[in-house]
Every structure is written in structure tokens, then in C-alpha cells.
Amino acid sequence: MNYPEKIREQAEAILVRYPEGRERSALLPLLHLVQSHDGYVSEDGIAFCADVLDITKAQVQAVSTFYTMYKREPAGDWLVSVCTNTLCHAKGGQKVFDALSDELDVGHNETTVDGKITLEHAECLAACDYAPVVTVNYEFYDDMDEDKSIELVRELKEGRRPIPSRGAPLCTLREISVQLAGFEEERTAGLEGNAQGDATLAGARLAAEAGIAAPAYDPNAPLLAKEPEEAK
Amino acid sequence: MSVTVPGPRRPREAVLDKLKPVVTKRWLSPGAWRLDVYEQLDGYKALRKALKHSEADLIAFMKDSGHRGRGGAGFPVGMKWQFVPDDGQDHYLVVNADEGEPGTCKDLPLMMNDPHAVIEGIIIASYAIKASRAFVYVRGEAIHAARRLRNAVREAKEAGYLGKDILGSGFDLDVVIHSGAGAYICGEETALLDSLEGKRGQPRLRPPFPATHGLYNKPTCINNVGTIAAVPHIVLGGAQWWKDLGTETAAGTMIYSLSGRVKRPGQYECVMGTTLRELIELAGGMTEGHELKFFTPGGSSTPMLSADSIDVPLDFDSVSKAGSILGTTAVMIFSDQDCPVVSCWRWIKFYAHESCGKCTPCREGNYWMVRVYERILSGRGELSDLKLLESACKNLLGRSFCGLGDGATSCVTSSLKFFRQDYLDYIEGNKQPLFDAEKIGAH
Ligand SMILES: Cc1cc2nc3c(=O)[nH]c(=O)nc-3n(C[C@H](O)[C@H](O)[C@H](O)COP(=O)(O)O)c2cc1C
Ligand code: SF4
Ligand code: FES
């Protein structure tokens, strides 16, 4: 259980987010934290979380196995998730998954022999308006097809980091796990990552072009018909 | 039967007029996720206004506005706030940002593009229910949303909107953005609370309800993130304004999330009660060569409707009358080239995967239904399999511990009602099997 001082400090910083006596709430972020060090939830990671929270390893393991984002085997730098839930499936998500599976020579939840890329099929990623979608370390590549997705993983294999359609410029799975543990994005470029896709803006744009807006209001109108009571 | 919907180059005026961007309007402004831009766009004005009123007045106002929850059930917001007892104990506001219901895709763009609206709504809601801590449980995969929310919390704190003595009101509040780890069931509010307490996300028995025994067994109000983000707009616009944007029984606008076989899928914020025909027209019509066959009005847990329901106003009451549920207004649009049987198979696989395993009907029922679907889709189904699906649904509906089990039956029962022939086509050998029986081990 040889975690560096930095990880121990980060663990402390996680604990204080929760009310005193309620530190167990820190378990999910702590599991993300050990993944940021080991690339998966290792035996050591489980022991570390148990130790920090003063609970049993069995209790930690019961939690870590419940959630799909905690990996039981070392994952690659790039976690490629393909949505194959119904809507994406209808629009070609399974074909995208199959093409990537062939290209990478791995199945669901498997990592390429060079240890770089892990492939998984994902359930609905809340981006059905961009179906079919693929994410790399949870950043979105929208409106994919077989060719575009193969091109995407080839670039990753060659060490490039293609810019996502929505989300921050890529960082590795370990780096993203630090953010999942609740630490702030340190890259300005990360915060600035695009979030304004065409589908997101479709309705608002159409209304703006047609000059349609919600009815105007008087922002100073009283909240209630009667005079407001004095605030405390 | 399927319906062809023409897509005029520009929607007709009367249809365009259904659009009413309120909650989605700021999404158009690049940089609205930053505090300075947000403030230029009326940001934190509602908070200043709200803090001039008593907590009780705010709750009365919210009740008056008719605002209803956007998390799927449409529960009246003011009433939920009032349920939280004012008895001097610690209280919590928990914001449900676990968006994972298949089809639903409105909360992520909201958090990514307008995170301060969420934070401002949280401060107002927390003030009303006298909570000094709020948690936002963000779906783990939604990392860009979490990133921008965390940034918004930091900016708000630096500006004095969060922390101690907010804007000199004497009110203190801390907000924690908590990322989940991939489990749809954690969107169910009591499973969410267990997950937030660092446990497996499994639903709790109710009563007692979270309003009195919630997070850490303390009074807790749980609201969807879209519910909360609308609050500042309502405070500024007023109760009557919000009511006027809706229908008689449901106030305000609705974000209809259109996905599937339309030319321009996406988020369309409209007056409550817009019909599917109007929505398809707004989205540029059906995709070339596709005819409407079926749709879900509000996510995979709401029964599918056939093309016959194209003119049903999509509001709470009318959709119920048509035999479905408004849910999250995640309108998934399928065409004559999509198969309802395949769609259900994939949804049931999802429910089987996401079942938390706590109760037998859901854990076993979904597992078996996947098997039955695979048998049918591999061409080995029998007529009795349809009875088997129906009986599995009977044992699930109303007998499972939480809404996940009930929700799973929606697509099965509704597709058997509208599209029995599509099942029969596989069973009677009129349709090419979807996959090889040997390969998947169907039996
Ligand atoms: C299986 C299941 C999943 C759910 N997922 C979500 C979700 O992701 N987001 C959400 O806001 N509500 C979800 N809900 C509904 C919540 O339990 C709860 O009703 C909602 O958060 C209340 O918020 P509101 O009153 O503001 O609508 C889910 C319910 C069930 C049964
Ligand atoms: S219905 Fe399903 S998800 Fe809900 S408690 Fe039972 S097993 Fe868990
Ligand atoms: S079905 Fe793929 S993102 Fe929703």
C-alpha cells in the first residue's frame, strides 16, 4: 500500500468535503483517486480506501464492484466507450462497436496488447441527439460512423489526441480520474472545451433566427401579491 | 401503420411560435459558463431578489408558480420544498444530475453551457428550505459538466454568492459537486442517497420519505438539475409569467429532446403541450426516406406510442390519457426502418444490466426477458413466448421494489399492444433473424 504523499494529501482533501462523521461519503471519490494512481481498482487501492475510512476491505469491494466506471483490470490510457443502447443502436452504434472491435482486436472491456486502448460498449450516454456517440475518457465524439471511429482510434494509436466534438482536449484516463475524484480541471483549455453542438443549440437557434423570445417580464415585480415580509 | 411527415424548409409561423427559449436561451452565448458573462446575462439577479424575501414567502411563491419537477414524475416543486421540516436539524438539498434514462439528454447540455444557473438555483432553493449544504450528484461519465460546475462553484464562492453570509444576508451555504461512477439506478432518488453515503446504490424502502429521513437520515429535498436551473428564471419572471408559458395543469416551458429519425435532432424548448407533429416540423421533418412508426414521449421507461398519437399534446395529462407518461420529454423517434422488437430487446438488456439486484422480480424478470427476446430474434421463438413476456411483465409491474422494475415493462407491454405483428414476423419466419441462434446460445 505504498501510495505517494500526494495521494494521501488528496485523500485528506476529499474527506473534508463531507460533514464530520460522514466521511464514508468520500468512498466513491476515493475509488476514483486510487484509479488515478493504479489505472484500475487494485487490491492495494481497496486496502487504501478501507484504511482511510476505517471500514473493511469487503465493504470497499462491495461498492467498487457495483459501479461500471471502476475497472477490475488495468485499463489503457484511452478508454473508448461506444453507446449501443437502443437509439444509438438504431443509428449504427453496434456497427461502430464491431468495427472498433475488429480494428483493435479486442472485445468488450478488453485492452489492446500494447496496453494503450480499452474498448467497452456503453449504455445511453445522455447524448442521443448526437447518435451514435463514442466517448474517449468520457469526452464526446458525436455523430460517429464506422469510418470516423476507426480513424479516431488510429490517431490514438499513433499518439495523437484528436479534439472531441464536445468536452475538453483529451488527457489520459488516469488524469481524468483525478477530476472524477472531484479535483478541479487545471487546464484553461479543458474548461474552454466546446459544449455547443448543433443539436444542443437546434431549438434556441431556430427561435433566434425567427426572432422568437419568451414574453418579457418586469424583473422587479414583487414575488407575492402581498408585501414581502422582512427577511431575517 | 406509419405516417409521412413533410418537412417544410422553414416551419410554419404557428409552429415556430411553440418555441419559447427560457432555460436554453443562454446556451447560445459562448462563455455563459463563466461568471462575468453570466452576470451580464441577468445572472445572480434572481438570488438578490430572493434574499429580500423570507424562506416561507419563497416557498409560497414557488407553490404559486405551479412549477413541477423535471426529473420525470412532475412533482410540484413548492410542495416538495415545504415538506422539509423546519425543526432545527441539519437539512440538505441534493440535486439529481445523474441523467441516464435512455433517450434523455437535456441535463448534460444544461450543466455544460449554463452551470451558474444551476448554482444560482441551488442557492435560492437551499435558502428556501434552510439547508446549509447542497450536493450535486453528477453522473460520473458527465465529466465536462462536472468540470464546469466545479468551476462555477469556485467562481461563485470568490464573488460572495457562496460560503458564509451570502451577500450580507446571514445565510451560509457550501456546495459539493460529487461525481458518480456509472450506475443508472443511482438516478432513483433513494439509491442516489445511498450512493452519496458511499454505499452500493440500492433503493430504500419508503416511508420514511427523504423529506424527513434523507441524506444521513436528515431532512432532504431532492430535485432534478433542470428543475433547479429553472428557479432563477421563475423568480425573475414571476409566478404568473411562468404559468402563462404552460398549460392549465402544468406551468412553464419544456425542453423536448428529440432524437432518432428526424433531420435535425436536438433540444427544443417549447411551450408545454407541443405535439409530436409540431416537434418533427421544428426538427426539419423526418429523415429522408423514413416514415414515423413509433415514439417514446419521455424516455425508455415511458410506454411507446404509435404514429396515431402524433397529434397528442405532450403535456402530463394528455400523454397519460393516450396511455403513456410524459416522463423527461425525451422524445425518441423511430421509423418504418426501425424494429420495435429489436428496440425492446436492447432496452431490456439495459434494464437487466442496470438492475441493482435487490429484488427478485426485477433481477430475474429482466434476465429472463433478455433470453426470450434473443430466442425470438434468432428465429426460434414460439407463440407462447409472447405470453411469457406478458406474464414476466405482470410479475414486475407493481411488484418490484423501485421504479426501475416498473419502467422496464413499459416498452414490452406497449410494443406487444401496438406491434404484435412485428413479433409474429420473427416467430413465423417472415423476417430474417437478427442473429444466429448458435452464436448467442439462444435456447
Ligand atoms: C430508475 C430511476 C432512475 C431515475 N433517474 C433519474 C435521473 O437520472 N435524474 C433525475 O433527475 N431523476 C431521476 N429519477 C427520478 C428521481 O427518483 C426523482 O423523482 C427526481 O430526481 C425528483 O426530482 P424533481 O422532483 O425535481 O423532478 C429516476 C427514477 C428512477 C425510478
Ligand atoms: S426494481 Fe430493480 S433496480 Fe429497483 S430495487 Fe428492485 S432490483 Fe433494484
Ligand atoms: S442511446 Fe446512445 S447516447 Fe443515448
XYZ file of C-alpha atoms in Angstrom, chain B residues 45-419:
375
model
C -30.180 38.940 -10.097
C -32.753 36.375 -9.024
C -30.653 35.495 -5.988
C -30.550 39.132 -4.869
C -34.289 39.339 -5.311
C -34.955 36.068 -3.489
C -32.827 37.003 -0.483
C -35.072 40.005 0.119
C -37.898 37.636 0.989
C -38.447 35.226 3.842
C -37.990 31.487 3.331
C -41.728 30.951 3.815
C -42.552 33.546 1.178
C -40.264 31.854 -1.323
C -41.947 28.529 -0.772
C -45.369 30.151 -1.118
C -44.163 31.788 -4.322
C -42.880 28.512 -5.739
C -46.207 26.852 -4.988
C -47.996 29.722 -6.657
C -45.836 29.418 -9.781
C -47.064 25.878 -10.432
C -43.504 24.756 -11.185
C -43.267 20.964 -11.441
C -40.219 18.698 -11.253
C -38.354 17.974 -14.472
C -36.860 14.655 -13.283
C -39.670 12.568 -14.715
C -42.520 12.486 -12.236
C -43.582 16.129 -12.396
C -43.941 16.558 -8.642
C -44.908 20.116 -7.561
C -41.709 21.872 -6.504
C -43.127 24.232 -3.893
C -44.828 21.345 -2.147
C -41.611 19.332 -2.058
C -39.786 22.290 -0.529
C -42.499 22.664 2.076
C -42.263 19.007 3.111
C -38.791 19.596 4.541
C -39.496 20.173 8.239
C -38.117 23.312 9.808
C -37.073 21.735 13.091
C -33.559 22.987 13.645
C -31.871 19.773 12.398
C -29.275 19.791 9.625
C -31.018 19.780 6.256
C -29.731 19.022 2.811
C -30.510 19.886 -0.765
C -29.461 17.121 -3.123
C -29.511 17.815 -6.828
C -30.065 14.849 -9.095
C -27.758 15.199 -12.103
C -27.381 11.501 -12.794
C -29.106 11.714 -16.179
C -29.068 8.216 -17.599
C -32.592 7.296 -18.696
C -32.200 6.132 -22.315
C -33.293 8.962 -24.591
C -32.812 11.686 -22.007
C -30.176 14.227 -22.960
C -31.211 17.660 -21.667
C -29.426 17.911 -18.317
C -25.904 17.487 -19.693
C -26.091 20.390 -22.154
C -27.664 22.482 -19.403
C -24.815 21.858 -16.960
C -22.128 22.306 -19.591
C -23.486 25.526 -21.055
C -25.168 27.241 -18.130
C -23.632 25.881 -14.914
C -24.156 29.101 -12.954
C -27.922 28.827 -13.472
C -27.708 25.532 -11.608
C -25.657 27.086 -8.819
C -27.915 30.130 -8.546
C -30.975 27.847 -8.407
C -29.286 25.774 -5.714
C -28.623 28.822 -3.550
C -32.222 30.008 -3.812
C -33.644 26.536 -3.124
C -31.268 25.933 -0.207
C -32.193 29.290 1.286
C -35.898 28.446 0.992
C -35.527 25.090 2.757
C -32.821 26.380 5.152
C -30.150 23.939 4.007
C -26.567 24.936 4.631
C -25.098 22.217 2.474
C -26.021 21.105 -1.001
C -24.704 18.211 -3.043
C -24.908 17.804 -6.786
C -24.696 14.155 -7.741
C -23.393 14.272 -11.303
C -23.327 11.184 -13.421
C -19.672 10.050 -13.497
C -19.385 9.985 -17.265
C -20.569 13.608 -17.483
C -17.084 14.891 -16.830
C -17.331 18.127 -18.805
C -20.465 19.005 -16.839
C -18.735 18.298 -13.515
C -15.713 20.314 -14.609
C -17.780 23.393 -15.423
C -19.939 23.044 -12.315
C -16.837 22.898 -10.110
C -15.503 25.972 -11.810
C -18.834 27.724 -11.262
C -18.774 26.847 -7.559
C -15.298 28.312 -7.235
C -16.241 31.495 -9.088
C -19.444 31.899 -7.088
C -17.560 31.479 -3.840
C -14.988 34.094 -4.826
C -17.783 36.507 -5.680
C -19.543 36.016 -2.337
C -22.523 34.087 -3.726
C -21.497 31.000 -1.783
C -19.834 30.421 1.558
C -20.519 32.448 4.699
C -23.040 35.270 4.932
C -24.052 35.259 1.285
C -24.484 38.852 0.017
C -24.764 40.014 3.606
C -27.954 38.017 4.216
C -26.583 35.948 7.083
C -27.252 32.797 5.052
C -24.369 30.278 4.673
C -24.084 27.596 2.014
C -21.499 25.114 0.750
C -21.967 23.192 -2.469
C -20.151 19.965 -3.285
C -20.059 18.561 -6.818
C -19.916 14.793 -6.392
C -19.215 12.554 -9.392
C -20.895 9.152 -9.543
C -19.278 6.078 -11.013
C -21.590 4.601 -13.614
C -24.901 3.137 -12.418
C -28.269 4.164 -13.860
C -30.076 3.125 -10.682
C -28.381 5.953 -8.781
C -30.784 8.324 -10.555
C -33.551 6.825 -8.397
C -33.584 9.277 -5.530
C -33.143 6.912 -2.598
C -30.477 4.845 -4.382
C -28.767 8.157 -5.061
C -28.733 8.906 -1.340
C -27.161 5.546 -0.529
C -24.579 6.095 -3.239
C -23.843 9.555 -1.908
C -23.300 7.990 1.509
C -20.583 5.819 -0.044
C -22.600 2.639 -0.417
C -23.862 0.488 -3.269
C -26.627 2.443 -4.956
C -29.694 0.486 -3.922
C -33.139 1.990 -3.366
C -34.504 2.406 0.149
C -37.859 1.395 1.480
C -40.329 4.282 1.667
C -41.769 5.531 4.010
C -39.960 7.184 5.650
C -39.507 9.637 2.814
C -36.353 11.623 2.119
C -38.137 14.835 3.113
C -37.813 13.715 6.740
C -35.258 10.863 6.567
C -32.960 11.522 3.639
C -29.230 12.002 3.396
C -27.625 10.819 6.662
C -31.189 10.245 7.839
C -31.773 14.025 7.914
C -34.461 16.057 6.145
C -33.516 16.250 2.476
C -35.000 17.761 -0.629
C -34.036 16.023 -3.875
C -34.652 17.873 -7.113
C -33.635 17.278 -10.687
C -30.984 19.645 -12.001
C -33.343 21.036 -14.660
C -35.965 21.728 -12.004
C -33.420 23.763 -10.064
C -31.961 25.627 -13.044
C -35.413 26.978 -13.915
C -35.822 28.534 -10.469
C -33.864 31.775 -11.098
C -35.879 32.398 -14.279
C -39.134 31.912 -12.390
C -38.046 34.217 -9.569
C -37.250 36.958 -12.075
C -40.204 36.402 -14.385
C -42.801 35.879 -11.687
C -45.325 33.163 -10.968
C -47.903 34.392 -13.482
C -45.326 34.615 -16.265
C -44.246 31.008 -15.680
C -47.846 29.835 -15.517
C -48.693 31.635 -18.751
C -45.923 29.737 -20.541
C -47.548 26.413 -19.736
C -50.927 24.764 -19.764
C -53.669 24.820 -17.190
C -52.228 21.943 -15.166
C -48.526 22.390 -15.805
C -46.651 25.648 -15.785
C -43.638 26.724 -17.780
C -41.701 25.555 -20.785
C -40.459 22.070 -21.520
C -37.229 21.044 -23.144
C -38.220 18.422 -25.674
C -35.144 16.347 -26.508
C -35.640 14.952 -29.984
C -33.540 12.028 -31.095
C -33.787 9.461 -33.839
C -35.157 9.737 -37.340
C -35.581 13.480 -37.748
C -33.423 15.756 -39.880
C -32.232 17.934 -37.005
C -32.311 16.089 -33.674
C -31.689 18.228 -30.616
C -33.066 20.261 -27.762
C -36.245 22.224 -28.482
C -37.615 24.250 -25.586
C -41.290 24.825 -26.284
C -44.492 25.675 -24.525
C -45.877 22.736 -22.597
C -48.210 20.633 -24.695
C -46.477 20.854 -28.074
C -47.392 17.874 -30.280
C -45.034 15.423 -31.949
C -46.166 16.628 -35.373
C -45.114 20.157 -34.462
C -41.824 18.966 -32.983
C -40.953 16.984 -36.094
C -41.685 20.054 -38.190
C -39.362 22.126 -36.000
C -36.686 19.481 -36.468
C -36.871 19.802 -40.242
C -39.116 16.798 -40.833
C -38.382 13.081 -40.791
C -35.058 11.897 -42.160
C -35.242 11.364 -45.939
C -36.915 8.070 -46.740
C -38.190 7.421 -43.205
C -41.807 7.329 -42.056
C -42.816 7.705 -38.423
C -43.695 4.351 -36.857
C -43.418 4.739 -33.072
C -42.007 7.044 -30.425
C -41.455 7.349 -26.704
C -42.735 10.599 -25.186
C -40.294 10.692 -22.274
C -37.522 8.120 -22.223
C -37.346 4.339 -22.361
C -39.412 3.892 -19.186
C -42.449 5.527 -20.758
C -44.651 3.283 -22.899
C -44.111 3.748 -26.615
C -46.901 5.265 -28.658
C -47.681 4.558 -32.294
C -47.777 7.117 -35.082
C -51.500 7.508 -34.335
C -50.573 9.683 -31.356
C -48.774 12.245 -33.489
C -51.253 14.982 -32.538
C -51.403 14.343 -28.790
C -50.310 17.461 -26.872
C -47.205 16.348 -24.997
C -48.186 17.521 -21.524
C -48.648 15.472 -18.341
C -52.392 14.886 -18.639
C -52.799 14.375 -22.367
C -49.962 11.885 -22.561
C -51.472 9.922 -19.651
C -54.784 9.844 -21.462
C -53.027 8.489 -24.543
C -51.651 5.623 -22.426
C -48.128 6.739 -21.706
C -46.209 9.086 -19.389
C -44.661 12.465 -20.151
C -41.533 11.470 -18.205
C -38.493 13.501 -19.154
C -39.848 14.626 -22.558
C -37.058 12.647 -24.195
C -38.831 12.029 -27.466
C -37.164 9.156 -29.311
C -38.496 8.978 -32.830
C -38.416 5.682 -34.727
C -39.378 4.954 -38.311
C -40.636 2.154 -40.512
C -36.996 1.104 -40.817
C -36.673 0.501 -37.074
C -37.960 -2.632 -35.453
C -39.896 -2.332 -32.191
C -38.839 -5.863 -31.178
C -35.148 -5.093 -31.584
C -35.627 -1.802 -29.730
C -37.231 -3.564 -26.779
C -34.570 -6.248 -26.714
C -31.890 -3.601 -26.418
C -33.803 -1.680 -23.737
C -34.434 -4.816 -21.674
C -30.742 -5.676 -21.922
C -30.147 -2.239 -20.432
C -32.593 -2.812 -17.567
C -31.116 -6.255 -16.893
C -27.640 -4.708 -16.763
C -28.721 -1.813 -14.556
C -30.976 -3.754 -12.161
C -29.423 -3.319 -8.738
C -30.292 -6.882 -7.827
C -32.127 -6.053 -4.632
C -35.471 -7.607 -5.531
C -36.236 -10.845 -7.350
C -38.891 -9.743 -9.873
C -36.561 -7.193 -11.425
C -33.301 -9.098 -11.141
C -34.723 -12.343 -12.553
C -37.509 -10.929 -14.708
C -35.263 -8.758 -16.827
C -32.683 -11.514 -17.138
C -35.306 -13.893 -18.465
C -36.877 -11.364 -20.755
C -33.499 -10.831 -22.445
C -33.338 -14.595 -23.021
C -36.838 -14.652 -24.503
C -36.092 -11.701 -26.800
C -32.933 -13.368 -28.022
C -34.822 -16.547 -28.748
C -37.449 -14.634 -30.733
C -34.879 -12.547 -32.599
C -32.856 -15.594 -33.547
C -35.892 -17.135 -35.229
C -36.580 -19.780 -32.605
C -39.403 -18.049 -30.814
C -42.790 -19.615 -30.253
C -46.206 -18.116 -29.859
C -46.104 -18.960 -26.148
C -43.106 -16.627 -25.782
C -45.397 -13.636 -26.124
C -47.452 -14.938 -23.190
C -44.225 -15.472 -21.300
C -43.213 -11.834 -21.843
C -46.634 -10.677 -20.745
C -46.521 -12.761 -17.601
C -42.989 -11.593 -16.782
C -44.255 -8.012 -17.018
C -47.213 -8.800 -14.785
C -44.833 -10.079 -12.155
C -42.661 -6.985 -12.443
C -45.172 -4.172 -12.631
C -46.172 -3.039 -9.169
C -44.199 -5.862 -7.557
C -40.711 -4.539 -7.885
C -39.075 -2.513 -5.189
C -38.482 0.650 -7.220
C -39.392 2.383 -10.457
C -36.690 0.677 -12.499
C -38.584 -2.602 -12.488
C -41.867 -0.912 -13.374
C -40.183 1.125 -16.092
C -38.732 -1.947 -17.751
C -42.184 -3.299 -18.529
C -43.283 -0.176 -20.413
C -41.654 -0.939 -23.729
C -42.555 -4.620 -23.651
C -46.236 -4.173 -22.880
C -46.722 -1.232 -25.227
C -44.893 -2.848 -28.141
C -46.944 -6.017 -27.726
C -50.051 -3.865 -27.822
C -49.180 -1.885 -30.950
C -46.759 -4.119 -32.815
